[in-house]
Amino acid sequence: MRRLLCLVLLAATAHAAETYVVVAGIDHYDREWAIAPLNYAVADAKALADAFRATGVPANNLRVLTSDETEPLKRPTAINLIDVLNRTARRCDPGDTLVFLFSGHGVQAGDESYLLTVDTDWDRLERTALPLRDVKDALAPAAGVH
């Protein structure tokens, strides 16, 4: 009986691997005269989120930011995306999975690659778009990189 009890206690304290998902989709940019709209980026982001939800990813592990949102914190701005990625990566334990999908425009400018967020200003690209190096830095804790 003691062995069984020990096994049950070990199983109860073991960490079950979690999946965390951050998806962003941008069809319409705030400055559409400078950045062409897309047709299916929001639908793709929502479909992927639905697919993860259907596989059992809990709602509190799933964040969806889309350009059709009216709530400011749910729009895929550079600040919102980095904030969500940082907070999500810090929640990850070894063995967990963090999935990040960005459906929208990207651009290479000089030696830097950028994701064009909903609030990107083409004339101020370096200050308003999201550099990929910032995304990598935000995801580093989830990958065990310090």
PDB file of N, CA, C and O in Angstrom, residues 51-87:
ATOM      1  N   ALA A  51      -8.358  26.031 -33.615  1.00  0.00           N
ATOM      2  CA  ALA A  51      -7.797  24.678 -33.714  1.00  0.00           C
ATOM      3  C   ALA A  51      -7.084  24.303 -32.419  1.00  0.00           C
ATOM      4  O   ALA A  51      -7.247  23.176 -31.915  1.00  0.00           O
ATOM      5  N   PHE A  52      -6.302  25.209 -31.850  1.00  0.00           N
ATOM      6  CA  PHE A  52      -5.633  24.920 -30.579  1.00  0.00           C
ATOM      7  C   PHE A  52      -6.648  24.776 -29.450  1.00  0.00           C
ATOM      8  O   PHE A  52      -6.508  23.908 -28.591  1.00  0.00           O
ATOM      9  N   ARG A  53      -7.681  25.615 -29.456  1.00  0.00           N
ATOM     10  CA  ARG A  53      -8.732  25.521 -28.443  1.00  0.00           C
ATOM     11  C   ARG A  53      -9.411  24.150 -28.522  1.00  0.00           C
ATOM     12  O   ARG A  53      -9.663  23.507 -27.506  1.00  0.00           O
ATOM     13  N   ALA A  54      -9.656  23.679 -29.734  1.00  0.00           N
ATOM     14  CA  ALA A  54     -10.312  22.382 -29.939  1.00  0.00           C
ATOM     15  C   ALA A  54      -9.449  21.211 -29.469  1.00  0.00           C
ATOM     16  O   ALA A  54      -9.974  20.154 -29.130  1.00  0.00           O
ATOM     17  N   THR A  55      -8.127  21.413 -29.447  1.00  0.00           N
ATOM     18  CA  THR A  55      -7.246  20.341 -28.973  1.00  0.00           C
ATOM     19  C   THR A  55      -7.073  20.372 -27.460  1.00  0.00           C
ATOM     20  O   THR A  55      -6.334  19.563 -26.912  1.00  0.00           O
ATOM     21  N   GLY A  56      -7.721  21.329 -26.795  1.00  0.00           N
ATOM     22  CA  GLY A  56      -7.685  21.357 -25.345  1.00  0.00           C
ATOM     23  C   GLY A  56      -6.809  22.420 -24.726  1.00  0.00           C
ATOM     24  O   GLY A  56      -6.616  22.426 -23.506  1.00  0.00           O
ATOM     25  N   VAL A  57      -6.273  23.331 -25.513  1.00  0.00           N
ATOM     26  CA  VAL A  57      -5.488  24.415 -24.924  1.00  0.00           C
ATOM     27  C   VAL A  57      -6.439  25.299 -24.117  1.00  0.00           C
ATOM     28  O   VAL A  57      -7.437  25.788 -24.648  1.00  0.00           O
ATOM     29  N   PRO A  58      -6.165  25.479 -22.826  1.00  0.00           N
ATOM     30  CA  PRO A  58      -7.064  26.282 -21.989  1.00  0.00           C
ATOM     31  C   PRO A  58      -7.124  27.741 -22.443  1.00  0.00           C
ATOM     32  O   PRO A  58      -6.143  28.284 -22.962  1.00  0.00           O
ATOM     33  N   ALA A  59      -8.252  28.364 -22.224  1.00  0.00           N
ATOM     34  CA  ALA A  59      -8.460  29.755 -22.646  1.00  0.00           C
ATOM     35  C   ALA A  59      -7.417  30.689 -22.044  1.00  0.00           C
ATOM     36  O   ALA A  59      -6.976  31.627 -22.707  1.00  0.00           O
ATOM     37  N   ASN A  60      -6.976  30.446 -20.806  1.00  0.00           N
ATOM     38  CA  ASN A  60      -5.995  31.339 -20.187  1.00  0.00           C
ATOM     39  C   ASN A  60      -4.579  31.123 -20.733  1.00  0.00           C
ATOM     40  O   ASN A  60      -3.675  31.872 -20.402  1.00  0.00           O
ATOM     41  N   ASN A  61      -4.385  30.119 -21.593  1.00  0.00           N
ATOM     42  CA  ASN A  61      -3.100  29.891 -22.251  1.00  0.00           C
ATOM     43  C   ASN A  61      -3.108  30.356 -23.704  1.00  0.00           C
ATOM     44  O   ASN A  61      -2.159  30.131 -24.432  1.00  0.00           O
ATOM     45  N   LEU A  62      -4.190  30.979 -24.120  1.00  0.00           N
ATOM     46  CA  LEU A  62      -4.384  31.357 -25.525  1.00  0.00           C
ATOM     47  C   LEU A  62      -4.652  32.852 -25.617  1.00  0.00           C
ATOM     48  O   LEU A  62      -5.571  33.360 -24.985  1.00  0.00           O
ATOM     49  N   ARG A  63      -3.822  33.555 -26.399  1.00  0.00           N
ATOM     50  CA  ARG A  63      -4.030  34.985 -26.620  1.00  0.00           C
ATOM     51  C   ARG A  63      -4.169  35.250 -28.109  1.00  0.00           C
ATOM     52  O   ARG A  63      -3.359  34.780 -28.902  1.00  0.00           O
ATOM     53  N   VAL A  64      -5.202  35.991 -28.480  1.00  0.00           N
ATOM     54  CA  VAL A  64      -5.476  36.324 -29.875  1.00  0.00           C
ATOM     55  C   VAL A  64      -5.553  37.839 -29.987  1.00  0.00           C
ATOM     56  O   VAL A  64      -6.346  38.480 -29.304  1.00  0.00           O
ATOM     57  N   LEU A  65      -4.712  38.403 -30.864  1.00  0.00           N
ATOM     58  CA  LEU A  65      -4.705  39.840 -31.115  1.00  0.00           C
ATOM     59  C   LEU A  65      -4.956  40.045 -32.601  1.00  0.00           C
ATOM     60  O   LEU A  65      -4.206  39.522 -33.433  1.00  0.00           O
ATOM     61  N   THR A  66      -6.012  40.779 -32.939  1.00  0.00           N
ATOM     62  CA  THR A  66      -6.353  40.970 -34.345  1.00  0.00           C
ATOM     63  C   THR A  66      -6.716  42.425 -34.639  1.00  0.00           C
ATOM     64  O   THR A  66      -7.144  43.163 -33.756  1.00  0.00           O
ATOM     65  N   SER A  67      -6.538  42.790 -35.896  1.00  0.00           N
ATOM     66  CA  SER A  67      -6.793  44.170 -36.313  1.00  0.00           C
ATOM     67  C   SER A  67      -8.271  44.540 -36.303  1.00  0.00           C
ATOM     68  O   SER A  67      -8.601  45.729 -36.346  1.00  0.00           O
ATOM     69  N   ASP A  68      -9.163  43.552 -36.220  1.00  0.00           N
ATOM     70  CA  ASP A  68     -10.592  43.879 -36.179  1.00  0.00           C
ATOM     71  C   ASP A  68     -11.095  44.102 -34.756  1.00  0.00           C
ATOM     72  O   ASP A  68     -12.266  44.396 -34.553  1.00  0.00           O
ATOM     73  N   GLU A  69     -10.217  44.002 -33.774  1.00  0.00           N
ATOM     74  CA  GLU A  69     -10.587  44.221 -32.376  1.00  0.00           C
ATOM     75  C   GLU A  69     -10.748  45.705 -32.090  1.00  0.00           C
ATOM     76  O   GLU A  69      -9.974  46.524 -32.590  1.00  0.00           O
ATOM     77  N   THR A  70     -11.722  46.042 -31.267  1.00  0.00           N
ATOM     78  CA  THR A  70     -11.900  47.433 -30.855  1.00  0.00           C
ATOM     79  C   THR A  70     -11.296  47.680 -29.476  1.00  0.00           C
ATOM     80  O   THR A  70     -10.986  48.817 -29.145  1.00  0.00           O
ATOM     81  N   GLU A  71     -11.116  46.626 -28.694  1.00  0.00           N
ATOM     82  CA  GLU A  71     -10.501  46.765 -27.374  1.00  0.00           C
ATOM     83  C   GLU A  71      -8.989  46.997 -27.559  1.00  0.00           C
ATOM     84  O   GLU A  71      -8.299  46.156 -28.150  1.00  0.00           O
ATOM     85  N   PRO A  72      -8.463  48.106 -27.080  1.00  0.00           N
ATOM     86  CA  PRO A  72      -7.064  48.465 -27.347  1.00  0.00           C
ATOM     87  C   PRO A  72      -6.041  47.386 -26.977  1.00  0.00           C
ATOM     88  O   PRO A  72      -5.075  47.187 -27.712  1.00  0.00           O
ATOM     89  N   LEU A  73      -6.209  46.695 -25.883  1.00  0.00           N
ATOM     90  CA  LEU A  73      -5.224  45.692 -25.457  1.00  0.00           C
ATOM     91  C   LEU A  73      -5.281  44.399 -26.270  1.00  0.00           C
ATOM     92  O   LEU A  73      -4.406  43.546 -26.128  1.00  0.00           O
ATOM     93  N   LYS A  74      -6.287  44.252 -27.122  1.00  0.00           N
ATOM     94  CA  LYS A  74      -6.409  43.055 -27.961  1.00  0.00           C
ATOM     95  C   LYS A  74      -6.004  43.322 -29.413  1.00  0.00           C
ATOM     96  O   LYS A  74      -6.157  42.470 -30.272  1.00  0.00           O
ATOM     97  N   ARG A  75      -5.480  44.528 -29.656  1.00  0.00           N
ATOM     98  CA  ARG A  75      -4.999  44.865 -31.008  1.00  0.00           C
ATOM     99  C   ARG A  75      -3.517  44.524 -31.111  1.00  0.00           C
ATOM    100  O   ARG A  75      -2.774  44.684 -30.162  1.00  0.00           O
ATOM    101  N   PRO A  76      -3.059  44.057 -32.264  1.00  0.00           N
ATOM    102  CA  PRO A  76      -1.670  43.657 -32.426  1.00  0.00           C
ATOM    103  C   PRO A  76      -0.718  44.826 -32.692  1.00  0.00           C
ATOM    104  O   PRO A  76      -0.138  44.963 -33.769  1.00  0.00           O
ATOM    105  N   THR A  77      -0.578  45.682 -31.684  1.00  0.00           N
ATOM    106  CA  THR A  77       0.413  46.746 -31.750  1.00  0.00           C
ATOM    107  C   THR A  77       1.759  46.160 -31.327  1.00  0.00           C
ATOM    108  O   THR A  77       1.812  45.091 -30.705  1.00  0.00           O
ATOM    109  N   ALA A  78       2.824  46.850 -31.616  1.00  0.00           N
ATOM    110  CA  ALA A  78       4.150  46.373 -31.208  1.00  0.00           C
ATOM    111  C   ALA A  78       4.227  46.236 -29.693  1.00  0.00           C
ATOM    112  O   ALA A  78       4.710  45.224 -29.173  1.00  0.00           O
ATOM    113  N   ILE A  79       3.722  47.218 -28.969  1.00  0.00           N
ATOM    114  CA  ILE A  79       3.774  47.177 -27.504  1.00  0.00           C
ATOM    115  C   ILE A  79       2.945  46.016 -26.961  1.00  0.00           C
ATOM    116  O   ILE A  79       3.395  45.279 -26.085  1.00  0.00           O
ATOM    117  N   ASN A  80       1.733  45.839 -27.479  1.00  0.00           N
ATOM    118  CA  ASN A  80       0.887  44.740 -26.996  1.00  0.00           C
ATOM    119  C   ASN A  80       1.515  43.382 -27.286  1.00  0.00           C
ATOM    120  O   ASN A  80       1.496  42.486 -26.429  1.00  0.00           O
ATOM    121  N   LEU A  81       2.054  43.210 -28.488  1.00  0.00           N
ATOM    122  CA  LEU A  81       2.649  41.916 -28.835  1.00  0.00           C
ATOM    123  C   LEU A  81       3.844  41.586 -27.956  1.00  0.00           C
ATOM    124  O   LEU A  81       3.952  40.466 -27.439  1.00  0.00           O
ATOM    125  N   ILE A  82       4.739  42.530 -27.763  1.00  0.00           N
ATOM    126  CA  ILE A  82       5.903  42.271 -26.915  1.00  0.00           C
ATOM    127  C   ILE A  82       5.469  41.998 -25.485  1.00  0.00           C
ATOM    128  O   ILE A  82       5.996  41.099 -24.820  1.00  0.00           O
ATOM    129  N   ASP A  83       4.507  42.746 -24.997  1.00  0.00           N
ATOM    130  CA  ASP A  83       4.004  42.525 -23.639  1.00  0.00           C
ATOM    131  C   ASP A  83       3.431  41.124 -23.485  1.00  0.00           C
ATOM    132  O   ASP A  83       3.767  40.405 -22.538  1.00  0.00           O
ATOM    133  N   VAL A  84       2.587  40.710 -24.414  1.00  0.00           N
ATOM    134  CA  VAL A  84       1.975  39.375 -24.346  1.00  0.00           C
ATOM    135  C   VAL A  84       3.041  38.288 -24.479  1.00  0.00           C
ATOM    136  O   VAL A  84       3.026  37.298 -23.746  1.00  0.00           O
ATOM    137  N   LEU A  85       3.981  38.459 -25.400  1.00  0.00           N
ATOM    138  CA  LEU A  85       5.033  37.456 -25.566  1.00  0.00           C
ATOM    139  C   LEU A  85       5.900  37.351 -24.317  1.00  0.00           C
ATOM    140  O   LEU A  85       6.231  36.244 -23.876  1.00  0.00           O
ATOM    141  N   ASN A  86       6.283  38.482 -23.734  1.00  0.00           N
ATOM    142  CA  ASN A  86       7.085  38.456 -22.501  1.00  0.00           C
ATOM    143  C   ASN A  86       6.350  37.758 -21.369  1.00  0.00           C
ATOM    144  O   ASN A  86       6.915  36.891 -20.694  1.00  0.00           O
ATOM    145  N   ARG A  87       5.095  38.142 -21.151  1.00  0.00           N
ATOM    146  CA  ARG A  87       4.329  37.539 -20.050  1.00  0.00           C
ATOM    147  C   ARG A  87       4.103  36.048 -20.276  1.00  0.00           C
ATOM    148  O   ARG A  87       4.185  35.254 -19.349  1.00  0.00           O
TER     149      ARG A  87
END
